[in-house]
Short mmCIF file of N, CA and C in Angstrom, two decimals:
data_model
loop_
_atom_site.label_atom_id
_atom_site.label_comp_id
_atom_site.label_asym_id
_atom_site.label_seq_id
_atom_site.Cartn_x
_atom_site.Cartn_y
_atom_site.Cartn_z
N UNK A 1 -139.04 33.99 56.91
CA UNK A 1 -140.22 33.23 57.32
C UNK A 1 -141.34 34.20 57.69
N UNK A 2 -142.53 33.92 57.21
CA UNK A 2 -143.70 34.76 57.50
C UNK A 2 -144.22 34.45 58.90
N UNK A 3 -144.42 35.49 59.68
CA UNK A 3 -145.00 35.35 61.01
C UNK A 3 -146.35 36.05 61.02
N UNK A 4 -147.44 35.34 61.29
CA UNK A 4 -148.76 36.01 61.34
C UNK A 4 -148.85 36.95 62.53
N UNK A 5 -149.70 37.95 62.41
CA UNK A 5 -149.89 38.89 63.51
C UNK A 5 -150.48 38.20 64.73
N UNK A 6 -151.34 37.24 64.50
CA UNK A 6 -151.97 36.52 65.59
C UNK A 6 -152.32 35.12 65.12
N UNK A 7 -152.34 34.20 66.04
CA UNK A 7 -152.73 32.84 65.69
C UNK A 7 -154.23 32.61 65.93
N UNK A 8 -154.93 33.66 66.34
CA UNK A 8 -156.36 33.56 66.65
C UNK A 8 -157.26 33.63 65.43
N UNK A 9 -156.73 34.11 64.30
CA UNK A 9 -157.51 34.26 63.08
C UNK A 9 -156.98 33.34 61.99
N UNK A 10 -157.90 32.88 61.15
CA UNK A 10 -157.52 32.08 59.98
C UNK A 10 -158.06 32.81 58.75
N UNK A 11 -157.16 33.19 57.84
CA UNK A 11 -157.58 33.86 56.61
C UNK A 11 -158.24 32.83 55.69
N UNK A 12 -159.49 33.12 55.31
CA UNK A 12 -160.22 32.17 54.45
C UNK A 12 -160.39 32.69 53.02
N UNK A 13 -160.22 34.01 52.83
CA UNK A 13 -160.34 34.56 51.47
C UNK A 13 -159.83 35.99 51.42
N UNK A 14 -159.39 36.38 50.24
CA UNK A 14 -159.10 37.77 49.94
C UNK A 14 -159.86 38.08 48.66
N UNK A 15 -160.63 39.17 48.71
CA UNK A 15 -161.53 39.50 47.60
C UNK A 15 -161.26 40.93 47.15
N UNK A 16 -161.21 41.12 45.84
CA UNK A 16 -161.08 42.48 45.28
C UNK A 16 -162.10 42.66 44.17
N UNK A 17 -162.81 43.78 44.23
CA UNK A 17 -163.74 44.14 43.16
C UNK A 17 -162.90 44.71 42.02
N UNK A 18 -162.94 44.11 40.83
CA UNK A 18 -162.10 44.59 39.72
C UNK A 18 -162.48 45.99 39.23
N UNK A 19 -163.71 46.41 39.44
CA UNK A 19 -164.15 47.73 38.98
C UNK A 19 -163.69 48.82 39.95
N UNK A 20 -163.99 48.64 41.23
CA UNK A 20 -163.65 49.68 42.22
C UNK A 20 -162.24 49.50 42.77
N UNK A 21 -161.63 48.34 42.56
CA UNK A 21 -160.34 47.98 43.11
C UNK A 21 -160.33 48.03 44.64
N UNK A 22 -161.50 47.84 45.24
CA UNK A 22 -161.64 47.79 46.69
C UNK A 22 -161.41 46.36 47.12
N UNK A 23 -160.69 46.17 48.24
CA UNK A 23 -160.38 44.82 48.67
C UNK A 23 -160.68 44.57 50.13
N UNK A 24 -160.97 43.31 50.44
CA UNK A 24 -161.18 42.87 51.81
C UNK A 24 -160.50 41.52 52.01
N UNK A 25 -160.18 41.25 53.27
CA UNK A 25 -159.73 39.93 53.68
C UNK A 25 -160.79 39.39 54.63
N UNK A 26 -161.09 38.10 54.49
CA UNK A 26 -162.08 37.44 55.34
C UNK A 26 -161.34 36.45 56.24
N UNK A 27 -161.62 36.54 57.53
CA UNK A 27 -161.00 35.67 58.52
C UNK A 27 -162.07 34.99 59.35
N UNK A 28 -161.76 33.82 59.88
CA UNK A 28 -162.58 33.25 60.93
C UNK A 28 -161.80 33.40 62.24
N UNK A 29 -162.54 33.64 63.30
CA UNK A 29 -161.95 33.73 64.63
C UNK A 29 -162.00 32.33 65.21
N UNK A 30 -160.84 31.76 65.54
CA UNK A 30 -160.78 30.35 65.94
C UNK A 30 -161.69 30.01 67.12
N UNK A 31 -161.66 30.80 68.17
CA UNK A 31 -162.40 30.44 69.38
C UNK A 31 -163.91 30.52 69.22
N UNK A 32 -164.38 31.44 68.38
CA UNK A 32 -165.83 31.66 68.29
C UNK A 32 -166.42 31.28 66.93
N UNK A 33 -165.55 31.02 65.95
CA UNK A 33 -165.97 30.73 64.58
C UNK A 33 -166.75 31.88 63.95
N UNK A 34 -166.55 33.10 64.47
CA UNK A 34 -167.17 34.28 63.88
C UNK A 34 -166.40 34.69 62.63
N UNK A 35 -167.06 35.43 61.76
CA UNK A 35 -166.44 35.95 60.56
C UNK A 35 -165.95 37.37 60.82
N UNK A 36 -164.73 37.66 60.43
CA UNK A 36 -164.14 38.99 60.56
C UNK A 36 -163.84 39.49 59.15
N UNK A 37 -164.35 40.67 58.81
CA UNK A 37 -164.12 41.27 57.50
C UNK A 37 -163.22 42.48 57.70
N UNK A 38 -162.04 42.46 57.09
CA UNK A 38 -161.07 43.55 57.22
C UNK A 38 -160.93 44.24 55.86
N UNK A 39 -161.22 45.53 55.84
CA UNK A 39 -161.10 46.31 54.59
C UNK A 39 -159.66 46.73 54.39
N UNK A 40 -159.18 46.55 53.18
CA UNK A 40 -157.82 46.96 52.83
C UNK A 40 -157.77 48.47 52.71
N UNK A 41 -156.66 49.04 53.04
CA UNK A 41 -156.46 50.48 52.87
C UNK A 41 -156.25 50.82 51.40
N UNK A 42 -156.04 52.09 51.12
CA UNK A 42 -155.86 52.55 49.75
C UNK A 42 -154.59 51.95 49.14
N UNK A 43 -154.75 51.39 47.95
CA UNK A 43 -153.63 50.73 47.28
C UNK A 43 -153.47 51.17 45.82
N UNK A 44 -154.33 52.08 45.36
CA UNK A 44 -154.26 52.49 43.96
C UNK A 44 -154.84 53.90 43.81
N UNK A 45 -154.61 54.48 42.64
CA UNK A 45 -155.20 55.79 42.32
C UNK A 45 -156.72 55.72 42.44
N UNK A 46 -157.30 54.63 41.94
CA UNK A 46 -158.76 54.44 42.01
C UNK A 46 -159.24 54.50 43.46
N UNK A 47 -158.49 53.87 44.38
CA UNK A 47 -158.85 53.92 45.80
C UNK A 47 -158.83 55.34 46.32
N UNK A 48 -157.84 56.11 45.94
CA UNK A 48 -157.75 57.50 46.41
C UNK A 48 -158.88 58.35 45.83
N UNK A 49 -159.32 58.04 44.61
CA UNK A 49 -160.48 58.73 44.04
C UNK A 49 -161.72 58.43 44.88
N UNK A 50 -161.85 57.19 45.32
CA UNK A 50 -162.97 56.81 46.20
C UNK A 50 -162.89 57.59 47.49
N UNK A 51 -161.68 57.75 48.04
CA UNK A 51 -161.50 58.51 49.28
C UNK A 51 -161.99 59.94 49.16
N UNK A 52 -161.83 60.54 47.98
CA UNK A 52 -162.22 61.93 47.78
C UNK A 52 -163.72 62.12 47.60
N UNK A 53 -164.45 61.04 47.39
CA UNK A 53 -165.91 61.08 47.27
C UNK A 53 -166.48 61.05 48.69
N UNK A 54 -166.38 62.20 49.38
CA UNK A 54 -166.62 62.19 50.83
C UNK A 54 -168.08 62.30 51.24
N UNK A 55 -168.97 62.72 50.35
CA UNK A 55 -170.39 62.74 50.72
C UNK A 55 -170.76 63.95 51.56
N UNK A 56 -171.52 63.78 52.58
CA UNK A 56 -172.05 62.54 53.14
C UNK A 56 -173.27 62.04 52.36
N UNK A 57 -173.50 60.75 52.50
CA UNK A 57 -174.65 60.11 51.85
C UNK A 57 -175.49 59.40 52.92
N UNK A 58 -176.77 59.24 52.68
CA UNK A 58 -177.58 58.47 53.63
C UNK A 58 -177.06 57.04 53.74
N UNK A 59 -176.99 56.51 54.94
CA UNK A 59 -176.60 55.12 55.13
C UNK A 59 -177.67 54.23 54.52
N UNK A 60 -177.25 53.32 53.65
CA UNK A 60 -178.17 52.41 52.99
C UNK A 60 -177.89 50.99 53.44
N UNK A 61 -178.92 50.29 53.87
CA UNK A 61 -178.80 48.91 54.34
C UNK A 61 -178.41 47.99 53.20
N UNK A 62 -177.44 47.11 53.44
CA UNK A 62 -177.05 46.13 52.43
C UNK A 62 -178.11 45.04 52.31
N UNK A 63 -178.88 44.84 53.37
CA UNK A 63 -179.89 43.79 53.38
C UNK A 63 -181.07 44.09 52.47
N UNK A 64 -181.66 45.28 52.66
CA UNK A 64 -182.90 45.56 51.92
C UNK A 64 -182.84 46.86 51.10
N UNK A 65 -181.70 47.56 51.13
CA UNK A 65 -181.56 48.77 50.34
C UNK A 65 -182.23 50.01 50.91
N UNK A 66 -182.81 49.87 52.11
CA UNK A 66 -183.49 51.03 52.71
C UNK A 66 -182.47 52.02 53.27
N UNK A 67 -182.79 53.30 53.17
CA UNK A 67 -181.93 54.36 53.69
C UNK A 67 -182.35 54.71 55.11
N UNK A 68 -181.37 54.86 55.98
CA UNK A 68 -181.65 55.27 57.36
C UNK A 68 -182.08 56.73 57.34
N UNK A 69 -183.07 57.13 58.15
CA UNK A 69 -183.59 58.50 58.09
C UNK A 69 -182.60 59.58 58.53
N UNK A 70 -181.64 59.25 59.40
CA UNK A 70 -180.72 60.29 59.90
C UNK A 70 -179.25 59.95 59.74
N UNK A 71 -178.88 58.69 59.60
CA UNK A 71 -177.47 58.29 59.54
C UNK A 71 -176.86 58.69 58.20
N UNK A 72 -175.66 59.25 58.27
CA UNK A 72 -174.92 59.66 57.07
C UNK A 72 -173.54 59.00 57.10
N UNK A 73 -173.05 58.62 55.93
CA UNK A 73 -171.76 57.96 55.82
C UNK A 73 -170.95 58.56 54.67
N UNK A 74 -169.68 58.19 54.59
CA UNK A 74 -168.78 58.59 53.53
C UNK A 74 -169.29 57.99 52.22
N UNK A 75 -169.58 58.81 51.23
CA UNK A 75 -170.17 58.33 49.96
C UNK A 75 -169.33 57.27 49.27
N UNK A 76 -168.02 57.51 49.17
CA UNK A 76 -167.14 56.56 48.49
C UNK A 76 -167.11 55.22 49.19
N UNK A 77 -167.03 55.25 50.52
CA UNK A 77 -167.00 53.99 51.26
C UNK A 77 -168.31 53.24 51.12
N UNK A 78 -169.42 53.98 51.13
CA UNK A 78 -170.75 53.33 50.95
C UNK A 78 -170.79 52.61 49.60
N UNK A 79 -170.34 53.26 48.54
CA UNK A 79 -170.37 52.66 47.21
C UNK A 79 -169.41 51.47 47.11
N UNK A 80 -168.21 51.63 47.66
CA UNK A 80 -167.22 50.55 47.61
C UNK A 80 -167.68 49.35 48.43
N UNK A 81 -168.25 49.60 49.59
CA UNK A 81 -168.70 48.48 50.43
C UNK A 81 -169.88 47.76 49.78
N UNK A 82 -170.74 48.49 49.10
CA UNK A 82 -171.87 47.85 48.40
C UNK A 82 -171.36 46.94 47.29
N UNK A 83 -170.34 47.38 46.55
CA UNK A 83 -169.81 46.54 45.46
C UNK A 83 -169.15 45.29 46.02
N UNK A 84 -168.45 45.42 47.14
CA UNK A 84 -167.83 44.25 47.76
C UNK A 84 -168.86 43.32 48.37
N UNK A 85 -169.89 43.88 48.97
CA UNK A 85 -170.92 43.05 49.60
C UNK A 85 -171.54 42.09 48.58
N UNK A 86 -171.73 42.58 47.35
CA UNK A 86 -172.31 41.72 46.30
C UNK A 86 -171.40 40.51 46.04
N UNK A 87 -170.09 40.66 46.26
CA UNK A 87 -169.15 39.57 46.02
C UNK A 87 -169.04 38.59 47.19
N UNK A 88 -169.29 39.07 48.41
CA UNK A 88 -169.10 38.21 49.58
C UNK A 88 -170.38 37.88 50.32
N UNK A 89 -171.50 38.42 49.89
CA UNK A 89 -172.77 38.20 50.57
C UNK A 89 -173.08 36.71 50.69
N UNK A 90 -173.49 36.28 51.90
CA UNK A 90 -173.86 34.87 52.06
C UNK A 90 -175.07 34.53 51.18
N UNK A 91 -175.08 33.32 50.69
CA UNK A 91 -176.18 32.88 49.82
C UNK A 91 -177.34 32.36 50.62
#
């Protein structure tokens, strides 16, 4: 029998980008109805290639594409998160 880690979250979707093979699970938090986005760990050779793309790269906003003047992030994660955001972005 499957036992969930917690009864406070409800899984509403699991999404994987077929190109980057990056995946996330989307949950709602029961008490607050907030959205929780959980990134999956490395599950394929493609994921490990993304891990090795360490950067750093300027942090780019998913909202408007602007780059932060001083913030730097992991290049592979920035690219993978951008590809996933296009799949889960609210309309």
